[in-house]
XYZ file of N, CA and C in Angstrom:
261
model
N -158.260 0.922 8.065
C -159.050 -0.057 7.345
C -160.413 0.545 7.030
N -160.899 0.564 5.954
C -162.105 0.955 5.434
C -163.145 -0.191 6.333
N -164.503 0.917 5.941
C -166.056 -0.040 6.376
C -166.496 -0.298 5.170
N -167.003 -1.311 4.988
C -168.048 -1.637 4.178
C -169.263 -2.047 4.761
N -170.079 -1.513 3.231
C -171.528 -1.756 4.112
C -171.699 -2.942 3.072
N -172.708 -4.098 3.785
C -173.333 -5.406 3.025
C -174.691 -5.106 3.132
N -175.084 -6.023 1.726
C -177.001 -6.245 2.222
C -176.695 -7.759 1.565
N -177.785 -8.762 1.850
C -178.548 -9.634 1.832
C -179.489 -9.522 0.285
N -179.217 -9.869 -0.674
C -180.071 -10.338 -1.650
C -181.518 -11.104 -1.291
N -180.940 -11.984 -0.496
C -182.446 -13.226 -0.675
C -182.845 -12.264 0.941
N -182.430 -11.971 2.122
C -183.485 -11.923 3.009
C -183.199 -10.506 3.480
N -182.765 -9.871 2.613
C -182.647 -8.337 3.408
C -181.719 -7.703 4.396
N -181.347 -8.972 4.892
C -180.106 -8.327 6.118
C -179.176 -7.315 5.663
N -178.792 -6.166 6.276
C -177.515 -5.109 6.205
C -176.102 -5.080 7.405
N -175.452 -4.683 7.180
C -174.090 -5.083 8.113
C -173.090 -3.774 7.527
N -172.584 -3.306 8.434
C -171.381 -2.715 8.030
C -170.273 -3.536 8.509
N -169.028 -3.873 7.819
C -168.260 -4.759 8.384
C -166.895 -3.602 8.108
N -165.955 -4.198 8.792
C -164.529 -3.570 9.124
C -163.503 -4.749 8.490
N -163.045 -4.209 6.752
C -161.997 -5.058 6.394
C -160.829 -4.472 5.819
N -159.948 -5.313 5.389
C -158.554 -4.563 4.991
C -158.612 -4.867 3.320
N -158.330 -3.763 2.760
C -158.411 -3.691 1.189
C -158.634 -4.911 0.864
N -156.861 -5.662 1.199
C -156.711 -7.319 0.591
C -157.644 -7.816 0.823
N -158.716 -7.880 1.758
C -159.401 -8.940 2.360
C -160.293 -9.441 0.992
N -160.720 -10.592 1.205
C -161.710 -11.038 -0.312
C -163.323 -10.554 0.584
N -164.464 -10.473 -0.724
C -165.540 -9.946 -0.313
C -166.290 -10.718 0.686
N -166.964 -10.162 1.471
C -167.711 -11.397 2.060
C -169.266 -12.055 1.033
N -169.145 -12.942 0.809
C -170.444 -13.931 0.243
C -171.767 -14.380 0.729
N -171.722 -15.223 1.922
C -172.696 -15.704 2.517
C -172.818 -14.705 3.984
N -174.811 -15.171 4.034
C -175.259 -14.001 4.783
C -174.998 -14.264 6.122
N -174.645 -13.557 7.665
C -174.766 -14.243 8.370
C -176.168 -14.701 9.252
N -177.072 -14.054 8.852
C -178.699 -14.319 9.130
C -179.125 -15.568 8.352
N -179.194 -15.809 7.105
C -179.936 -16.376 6.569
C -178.784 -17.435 5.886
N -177.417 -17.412 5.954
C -176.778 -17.901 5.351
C -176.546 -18.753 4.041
N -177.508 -17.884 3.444
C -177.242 -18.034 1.845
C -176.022 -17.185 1.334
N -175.626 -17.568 0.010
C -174.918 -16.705 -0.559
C -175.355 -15.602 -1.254
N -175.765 -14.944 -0.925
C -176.596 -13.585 -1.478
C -176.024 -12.586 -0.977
N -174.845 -12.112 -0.023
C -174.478 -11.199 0.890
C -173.498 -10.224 -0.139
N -173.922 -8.862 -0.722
C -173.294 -8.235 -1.591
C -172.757 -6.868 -0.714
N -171.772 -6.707 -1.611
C -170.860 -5.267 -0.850
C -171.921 -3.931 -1.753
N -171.981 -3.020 -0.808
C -172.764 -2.150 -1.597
C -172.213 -0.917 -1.802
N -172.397 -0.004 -2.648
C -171.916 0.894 -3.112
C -172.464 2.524 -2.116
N -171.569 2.917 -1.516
C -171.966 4.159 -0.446
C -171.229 5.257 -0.947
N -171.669 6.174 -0.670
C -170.916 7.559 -0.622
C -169.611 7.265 0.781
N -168.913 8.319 0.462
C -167.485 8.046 1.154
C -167.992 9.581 2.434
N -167.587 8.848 3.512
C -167.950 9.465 4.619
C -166.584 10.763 4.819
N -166.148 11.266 4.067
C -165.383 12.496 4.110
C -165.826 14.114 3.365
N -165.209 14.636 4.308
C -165.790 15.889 3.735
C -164.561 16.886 4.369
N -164.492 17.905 3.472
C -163.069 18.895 3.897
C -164.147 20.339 4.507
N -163.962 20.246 5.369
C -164.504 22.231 5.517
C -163.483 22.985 6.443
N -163.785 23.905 6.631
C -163.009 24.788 7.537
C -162.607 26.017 6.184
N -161.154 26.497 7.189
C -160.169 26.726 6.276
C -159.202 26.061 5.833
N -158.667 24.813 4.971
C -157.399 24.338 5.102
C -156.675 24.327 3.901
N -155.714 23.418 3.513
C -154.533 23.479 2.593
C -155.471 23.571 1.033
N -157.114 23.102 1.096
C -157.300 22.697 -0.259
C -158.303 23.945 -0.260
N -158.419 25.351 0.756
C -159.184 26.223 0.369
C -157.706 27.467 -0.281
N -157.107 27.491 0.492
C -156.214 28.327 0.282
C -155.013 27.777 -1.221
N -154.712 26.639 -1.059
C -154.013 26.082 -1.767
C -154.073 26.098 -3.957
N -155.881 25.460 -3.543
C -156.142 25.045 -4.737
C -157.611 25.852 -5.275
N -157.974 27.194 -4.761
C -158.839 27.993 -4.809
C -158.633 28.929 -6.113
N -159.916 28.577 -7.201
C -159.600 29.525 -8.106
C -160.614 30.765 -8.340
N -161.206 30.849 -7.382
C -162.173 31.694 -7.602
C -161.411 32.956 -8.143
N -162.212 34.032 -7.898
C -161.905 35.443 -8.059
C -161.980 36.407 -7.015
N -161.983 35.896 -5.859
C -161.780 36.405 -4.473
C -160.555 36.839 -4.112
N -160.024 37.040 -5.203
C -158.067 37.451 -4.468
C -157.276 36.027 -4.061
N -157.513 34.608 -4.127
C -157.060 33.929 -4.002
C -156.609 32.772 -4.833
N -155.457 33.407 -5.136
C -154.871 32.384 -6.687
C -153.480 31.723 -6.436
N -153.633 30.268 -5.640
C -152.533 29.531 -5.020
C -152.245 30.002 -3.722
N -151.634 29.246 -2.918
C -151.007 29.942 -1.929
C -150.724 31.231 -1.198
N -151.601 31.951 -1.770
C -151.056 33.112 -1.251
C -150.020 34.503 -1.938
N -149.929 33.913 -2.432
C -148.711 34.702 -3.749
C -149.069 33.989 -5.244
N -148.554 35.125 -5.808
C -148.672 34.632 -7.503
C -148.232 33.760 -7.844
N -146.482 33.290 -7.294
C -145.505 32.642 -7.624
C -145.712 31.204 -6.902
N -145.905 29.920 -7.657
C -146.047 28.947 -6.160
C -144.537 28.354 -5.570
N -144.629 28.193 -4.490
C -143.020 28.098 -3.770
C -142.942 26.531 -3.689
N -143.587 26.175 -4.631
C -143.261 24.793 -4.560
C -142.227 24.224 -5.889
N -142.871 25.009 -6.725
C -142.144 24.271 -8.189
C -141.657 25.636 -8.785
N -140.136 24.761 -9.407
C -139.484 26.231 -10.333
C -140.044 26.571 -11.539
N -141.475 25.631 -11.701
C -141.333 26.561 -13.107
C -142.875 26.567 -12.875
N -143.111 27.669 -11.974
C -144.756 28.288 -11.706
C -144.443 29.253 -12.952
N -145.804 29.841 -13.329
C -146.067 30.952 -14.190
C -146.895 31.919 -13.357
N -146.169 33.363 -13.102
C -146.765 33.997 -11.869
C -148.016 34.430 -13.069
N -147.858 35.160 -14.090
C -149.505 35.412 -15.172
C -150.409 34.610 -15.199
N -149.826 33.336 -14.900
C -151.693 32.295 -14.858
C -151.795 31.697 -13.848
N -150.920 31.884 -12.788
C -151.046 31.469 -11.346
C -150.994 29.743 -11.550
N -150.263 29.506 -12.461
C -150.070 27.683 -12.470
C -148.947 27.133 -12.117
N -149.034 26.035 -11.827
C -147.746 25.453 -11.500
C -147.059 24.793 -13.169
N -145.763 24.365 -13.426
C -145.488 23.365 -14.439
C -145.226 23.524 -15.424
């Protein structure tokens, strides 16, 4: 289940709350209990680092690394080993 973060229109209050997609938004504040209580717009708390499937995988630099590891990708029959694409 995702977090959302709330603020308070009329008195400022903030909240991160814990809901399920379906859930409907929450409205009223629970401090001041007006209806002013808006869902706010955040950056998404993920981030990929290391080494994993999307450095090696989907890397186009010019470091020697074009797909997987090989020219050919072993996923789909109709890779093109000359442009290193899948399709």
């Amino acid at each position: 289940m995702p977090i959302y973060a709330y603020r308070c229109e009329e008195c400022g209050f903030s909240k991160d709350v814990l809901q399920k997609l379906s859930d409907k938004p929450l409205t009223v504040c629970p401090s001041c209990g007006k209806e002013h209580f808006k869902k706010q717009l955040t950056a998404a708390a993920f981030q990929l680092k290391g080494s994993g499937w999307y450095e090696t995988d989907f890397k186009n630099g010019h470091d020697g690394h074009s797909g997987a590891g090989s020219s050919a990708c072993s996923c789909c029959p109709m890779s093109n080993p000359e442009s290193g694409t899948c399709g």
